[in-house]
PDB file of C-alpha atoms in Angstrom:
ATOM      1  CA  GLU A 113      -4.036  21.921  -3.114  1.00 64.00           C
ATOM      2  CA  ASP A 114      -3.645  23.794  -0.036  1.00 69.00           C
ATOM      3  CA  ARG A 115      -6.524  26.161   1.229  1.00 80.00           C
ATOM      4  CA  ASP A 116      -6.802  28.214   4.204  1.00 84.00           C
ATOM      5  CA  THR A 117     -10.147  26.674   5.119  1.00 88.00           C
ATOM      6  CA  ILE A 118      -8.610  23.081   5.368  1.00 89.00           C
ATOM      7  CA  LYS A 119      -5.953  21.771   7.777  1.00 90.00           C
ATOM      8  CA  LYS A 120      -4.056  18.976   6.272  1.00 91.00           C
ATOM      9  CA  ARG A 121      -1.405  16.570   7.633  1.00 92.00           C
ATOM     10  CA  THR A 122       0.303  14.168   4.873  1.00 93.00           C
ATOM     11  CA  PHE A 123       2.059  11.014   5.493  1.00 95.00           C
ATOM     12  CA  GLU A 124       4.257   9.318   3.017  1.00 94.00           C
ATOM     13  CA  LEU A 125       3.804   5.386   3.501  1.00 94.00           C
ATOM     14  CA  ARG A 126       6.329   2.984   2.040  1.00 94.00           C
ATOM     15  CA  CYS A 127       4.518   0.266  -0.186  1.00 95.00           C
ATOM     16  CA  VAL A 128       5.273  -3.465   0.469  1.00 97.00           C
ATOM     17  CA  CYS A 129       4.867  -6.362  -1.832  1.00 98.00           C
ATOM     18  CA  ALA A 130       2.191  -8.946  -1.016  1.00 98.00           C
ATOM     19  CA  ILE A 131       3.358 -12.504  -1.397  1.00 98.00           C
ATOM     20  CA  TYR A 132       1.450 -15.798  -1.168  1.00 97.00           C
ATOM     21  CA  ARG A 133       2.763 -17.246   2.217  1.00 96.00           C
ATOM     22  CA  ASP A 134       3.852 -20.512   0.343  1.00 96.00           C
ATOM     23  CA  HIS A 135       5.853 -18.846  -2.100  1.00 97.00           C
ATOM     24  CA  PRO A 136       9.765 -18.782  -1.801  1.00 97.00           C
ATOM     25  CA  LEU A 137       9.914 -14.984  -1.989  1.00 97.00           C
ATOM     26  CA  ALA A 138       7.876 -15.162   1.239  1.00 96.00           C
ATOM     27  CA  GLU A 139      10.885 -16.017   3.298  1.00 96.00           C
ATOM     28  CA  ARG A 140      12.924 -12.867   1.997  1.00 96.00           C
ATOM     29  CA  GLU A 141      13.601  -9.840   3.965  1.00 96.00           C
ATOM     30  CA  GLU A 142      12.856  -7.593   0.887  1.00 96.00           C
ATOM     31  CA  VAL A 143      12.147  -7.953  -2.704  1.00 98.00           C
ATOM     32  CA  GLY A 144      12.875  -5.871  -5.734  1.00 98.00           C
ATOM     33  CA  PRO A 145      12.089  -5.748  -9.420  1.00 98.00           C
ATOM     34  CA  LYS A 146      14.704  -8.253 -10.520  1.00 98.00           C
ATOM     35  CA  ASP A 147      13.034 -10.968  -7.937  1.00 98.00           C
ATOM     36  CA  LEU A 148       9.660 -10.375  -9.533  1.00 98.00           C
ATOM     37  CA  SER A 149      10.668  -9.767 -13.141  1.00 98.00           C
ATOM     38  CA  GLY A 150       8.241 -11.628 -15.531  1.00 97.00           C
ATOM     39  CA  LEU A 151       5.916 -12.890 -12.623  1.00 98.00           C
ATOM     40  CA  PRO A 152       2.207 -12.131 -12.820  1.00 98.00           C
ATOM     41  CA  MET A 153       1.242  -8.916 -10.931  1.00 98.00           C
ATOM     42  CA  ALA A 154      -1.871  -7.297  -9.879  1.00 97.00           C
ATOM     43  CA  ALA A 155      -1.951  -3.234  -9.881  1.00 96.00           C
ATOM     44  CA  LEU A 156      -4.176  -0.373  -9.912  1.00 95.00           C
ATOM     45  CA  THR A 157      -5.089   1.387 -13.081  1.00 93.00           C
ATOM     46  CA  ARG A 158      -2.406   2.838 -15.354  1.00 91.00           C
ATOM     47  CA  GLU A 159      -2.811   6.302 -14.230  1.00 93.00           C
ATOM     48  CA  HIS A 160      -2.518   5.497 -10.344  1.00 93.00           C
ATOM     49  CA  PRO A 161       0.754   6.719  -8.900  1.00 93.00           C
ATOM     50  CA  THR A 162       1.748   3.339  -7.357  1.00 93.00           C
ATOM     51  CA  LEU A 163       1.453   1.752 -10.849  1.00 95.00           C
ATOM     52  CA  ILE A 164       3.567   4.467 -12.445  1.00 96.00           C
ATOM     53  CA  LYS A 165       6.249   4.368  -9.726  1.00 96.00           C
ATOM     54  CA  THR A 166       6.407   0.499  -9.833  1.00 97.00           C
ATOM     55  CA  LYS A 167       6.681   0.161 -13.532  1.00 97.00           C
ATOM     56  CA  ARG A 168       9.400   3.026 -13.394  1.00 97.00           C
ATOM     57  CA  ALA A 169      11.296   0.876 -10.746  1.00 97.00           C
ATOM     58  CA  PHE A 170      10.961  -2.337 -12.931  1.00 98.00           C
ATOM     59  CA  ARG A 171      12.210  -0.486 -15.993  1.00 97.00           C
ATOM     60  CA  ASP A 172      15.374   1.222 -14.043  1.00 97.00           C
ATOM     61  CA  PHE A 173      16.304  -2.242 -12.799  1.00 97.00           C
ATOM     62  CA  GLY A 174      15.812  -3.867 -16.485  1.00 97.00           C
ATOM     63  CA  ALA A 175      13.099  -6.244 -14.997  1.00 98.00           C
ATOM     64  CA  GLU A 176       9.932  -7.146 -16.869  1.00 98.00           C
ATOM     65  CA  PHE A 177       6.670  -5.760 -15.416  1.00 98.00           C
ATOM     66  CA  ASN A 178       3.965  -8.480 -16.139  1.00 98.00           C
ATOM     67  CA  GLN A 179       0.700  -7.015 -15.173  1.00 97.00           C
ATOM     68  CA  ARG A 180      -1.829  -9.777 -15.134  1.00 97.00           C
ATOM     69  CA  PHE A 181      -4.728  -8.018 -13.223  1.00 97.00           C
ATOM     70  CA  GLU A 182      -5.912  -4.413 -13.160  1.00 96.00           C
ATOM     71  CA  LEU A 183      -7.944  -3.213 -10.371  1.00 95.00           C
ATOM     72  CA  GLN A 184      -9.503   0.069  -8.854  1.00 95.00           C
ATOM     73  CA  ILE A 185      -8.443  -0.800  -5.250  1.00 92.00           C
ATOM     74  CA  PHE A 186      -5.825  -2.991  -3.583  1.00 93.00           C
ATOM     75  CA  GLN A 187      -8.123  -5.230  -1.603  1.00 92.00           C
ATOM     76  CA  PRO A 188      -9.408  -7.434  -4.566  1.00 94.00           C
ATOM     77  CA  ALA A 189      -5.793  -7.577  -5.432  1.00 96.00           C
ATOM     78  CA  LEU A 190      -4.829  -9.264  -2.205  1.00 96.00           C
ATOM     79  CA  GLU A 191      -7.587 -11.939  -2.706  1.00 95.00           C
ATOM     80  CA  LEU A 192      -5.788 -12.776  -5.915  1.00 97.00           C
ATOM     81  CA  VAL A 193      -2.383 -12.943  -4.157  1.00 97.00           C
ATOM     82  CA  GLU A 194      -3.922 -14.982  -1.344  1.00 95.00           C
ATOM     83  CA  ARG A 195      -4.919 -17.511  -4.179  1.00 94.00           C
ATOM     84  CA  GLY A 196      -1.260 -17.708  -5.351  1.00 95.00           C
ATOM     85  CA  LEU A 197      -2.337 -16.039  -8.666  1.00 97.00           C
ATOM     86  CA  CYS A 198       0.055 -13.214  -8.459  1.00 97.00           C
ATOM     87  CA  PHE A 199       1.998 -10.648  -6.507  1.00 98.00           C
ATOM     88  CA  SER A 200       1.171  -7.036  -5.858  1.00 98.00           C
ATOM     89  CA  ILE A 201       2.819  -3.728  -4.744  1.00 98.00           C
ATOM     90  CA  CYS A 202       0.395  -2.198  -2.423  1.00 96.00           C
ATOM     91  CA  ASP A 203       0.040   0.450   0.192  1.00 94.00           C
ATOM     92  CA  GLN A 204       0.509  -0.311   4.003  1.00 93.00           C
ATOM     93  CA  ILE A 205      -3.034   0.719   4.760  1.00 94.00           C
ATOM     94  CA  SER A 206      -4.502  -1.898   2.464  1.00 94.00           C
ATOM     95  CA  ALA A 207      -1.824  -4.483   4.073  1.00 94.00           C
ATOM     96  CA  GLU A 208      -2.793  -3.567   7.617  1.00 92.00           C
ATOM     97  CA  SER A 209      -6.340  -3.741   6.750  1.00 92.00           C
ATOM     98  CA  TYR A 210      -5.725  -7.373   5.571  1.00 93.00           C
ATOM     99  CA  ARG A 211      -3.823  -8.421   8.554  1.00 90.00           C
ATOM    100  CA  ILE A 212      -6.698  -7.262  10.778  1.00 89.00           C
ATOM    101  CA  TYR A 213      -9.337  -9.137   8.892  1.00 87.00           C
ATOM    102  CA  CYS A 214      -7.261 -12.104   8.353  1.00 86.00           C
ATOM    103  CA  LYS A 215      -5.368 -12.389  11.712  1.00 80.00           C
ATOM    104  CA  HIS A 216      -6.206 -15.863  12.185  1.00 80.00           C
ATOM    105  CA  ASP A 217      -5.053 -17.456   9.070  1.00 83.00           C
ATOM    106  CA  PRO A 218      -3.319 -14.917   6.814  1.00 89.00           C
ATOM    107  CA  GLY A 219      -2.573 -16.292   3.319  1.00 93.00           C
ATOM    108  CA  ILE A 220      -0.129 -13.290   2.402  1.00 96.00           C
ATOM    109  CA  VAL A 221       3.192 -12.183   3.696  1.00 96.00           C
ATOM    110  CA  PHE A 222       3.875  -8.542   3.187  1.00 96.00           C
ATOM    111  CA  VAL A 223       7.743  -7.754   2.555  1.00 97.00           C
ATOM    112  CA  PRO A 224       9.371  -4.301   2.033  1.00 96.00           C
ATOM    113  CA  PHE A 225       9.849  -3.428  -1.722  1.00 97.00           C
ATOM    114  CA  ASN A 226      13.155  -2.037  -2.713  1.00 96.00           C
ATOM    115  CA  PRO A 227      13.452   0.359  -4.418  1.00 97.00           C
ATOM    116  CA  GLU A 228      11.203   2.365  -1.998  1.00 95.00           C
ATOM    117  CA  ILE A 229       7.943   3.274  -3.529  1.00 96.00           C
ATOM    118  CA  THR A 230       5.848   5.513  -1.439  1.00 94.00           C
ATOM    119  CA  ILE A 231       2.107   6.673  -1.567  1.00 92.00           C
ATOM    120  CA  SER A 232       1.060  10.031   0.202  1.00 92.00           C
ATOM    121  CA  THR A 233      -2.130  10.171   2.245  1.00 92.00           C
ATOM    122  CA  SER A 234      -3.555  12.890   4.161  1.00 93.00           C
ATOM    123  CA  ILE A 235      -5.847  13.574   7.174  1.00 93.00           C
ATOM    124  CA  VAL A 236      -8.001  16.520   6.191  1.00 92.00           C
ATOM    125  CA  THR A 237     -10.059  18.597   8.619  1.00 91.00           C
ATOM    126  CA  PRO A 238     -11.752  22.131   8.432  1.00 91.00           C
ATOM    127  CA  SER A 239      -9.558  24.920   9.895  1.00 89.00           C
ATOM    128  CA  ARG A 240     -12.057  27.384  10.779  1.00 89.00           C
ATOM    129  CA  ARG A 241     -14.358  25.232  13.040  1.00 90.00           C
ATOM    130  CA  PRO A 242     -13.566  23.484  16.190  1.00 90.00           C
ATOM    131  CA  PRO A 243     -13.843  19.517  15.765  1.00 89.00           C
ATOM    132  CA  SER A 244     -16.343  17.933  18.076  1.00 93.00           C
ATOM    133  CA  MET A 245     -14.908  15.759  20.976  1.00 95.00           C
ATOM    134  CA  LEU A 246     -15.603  12.520  19.031  1.00 95.00           C
ATOM    135  CA  ALA A 247     -14.050  14.011  15.679  1.00 93.00           C
ATOM    136  CA  GLU A 248     -10.905  15.144  17.703  1.00 93.00           C
ATOM    137  CA  LYS A 249     -10.334  11.890  19.297  1.00 96.00           C
ATOM    138  CA  PHE A 250     -10.802   9.844  15.934  1.00 95.00           C
ATOM    139  CA  GLU A 251      -8.356  12.402  14.561  1.00 94.00           C
ATOM    140  CA  GLU A 252      -5.744  11.676  17.450  1.00 95.00           C
ATOM    141  CA  CYS A 253      -6.038   7.943  16.955  1.00 95.00           C
ATOM    142  CA  LEU A 254      -5.832   8.049  13.142  1.00 95.00           C
ATOM    143  CA  THR A 255      -2.786  10.380  13.268  1.00 94.00           C
ATOM    144  CA  GLN A 256      -1.120   7.801  15.772  1.00 95.00           C
ATOM    145  CA  ALA A 257      -1.906   4.898  13.611  1.00 93.00           C
ATOM    146  CA  MET A 258      -0.521   6.615  10.256  1.00 92.00           C
ATOM    147  CA  ILE A 259       2.663   7.787  12.343  1.00 93.00           C
ATOM    148  CA  LYS A 260       3.187   4.086  13.307  1.00 91.00           C
ATOM    149  CA  LEU A 261       2.564   2.949   9.714  1.00 89.00           C
ATOM    150  CA  GLN A 262       4.942   5.581   8.332  1.00 87.00           C
ATOM    151  CA  GLU A 263       7.734   4.596  10.741  1.00 86.00           C
ATOM    152  CA  GLY A 264       7.450   0.940   9.841  1.00 72.00           C
TER     153      GLY A 264
END
């Protein structure tokens, strides 16, 4: 909810499919519900927007959504994908975090998911108080990183 005491900049980030690097789907330019139909999936809790949108996409394409794992956040889902146990439709921030901490030997390939599923994320700062120089620089860097992710 918008308030005059808070400044908010919202970004819409496209979700990607996390695929074990040795799986044939890792070679694809994009994947969709039909490609993943019946395959084991790791997803967030049933009320999370990404799961709701993902299940809707599978239903709309007549594909079977087989949720093998339910998690609170995407990072443990990526560990399961890395072991070849499942696939996951995840946000780009989690994907980018994985790329950073596994840059020497990534076990996962991130492929665009179609139809497009987005997740909203915001940078929130006080509107009635100037930020410190450090906070201002951090906000600038974070904003640039979010724009880069949003633009793909």
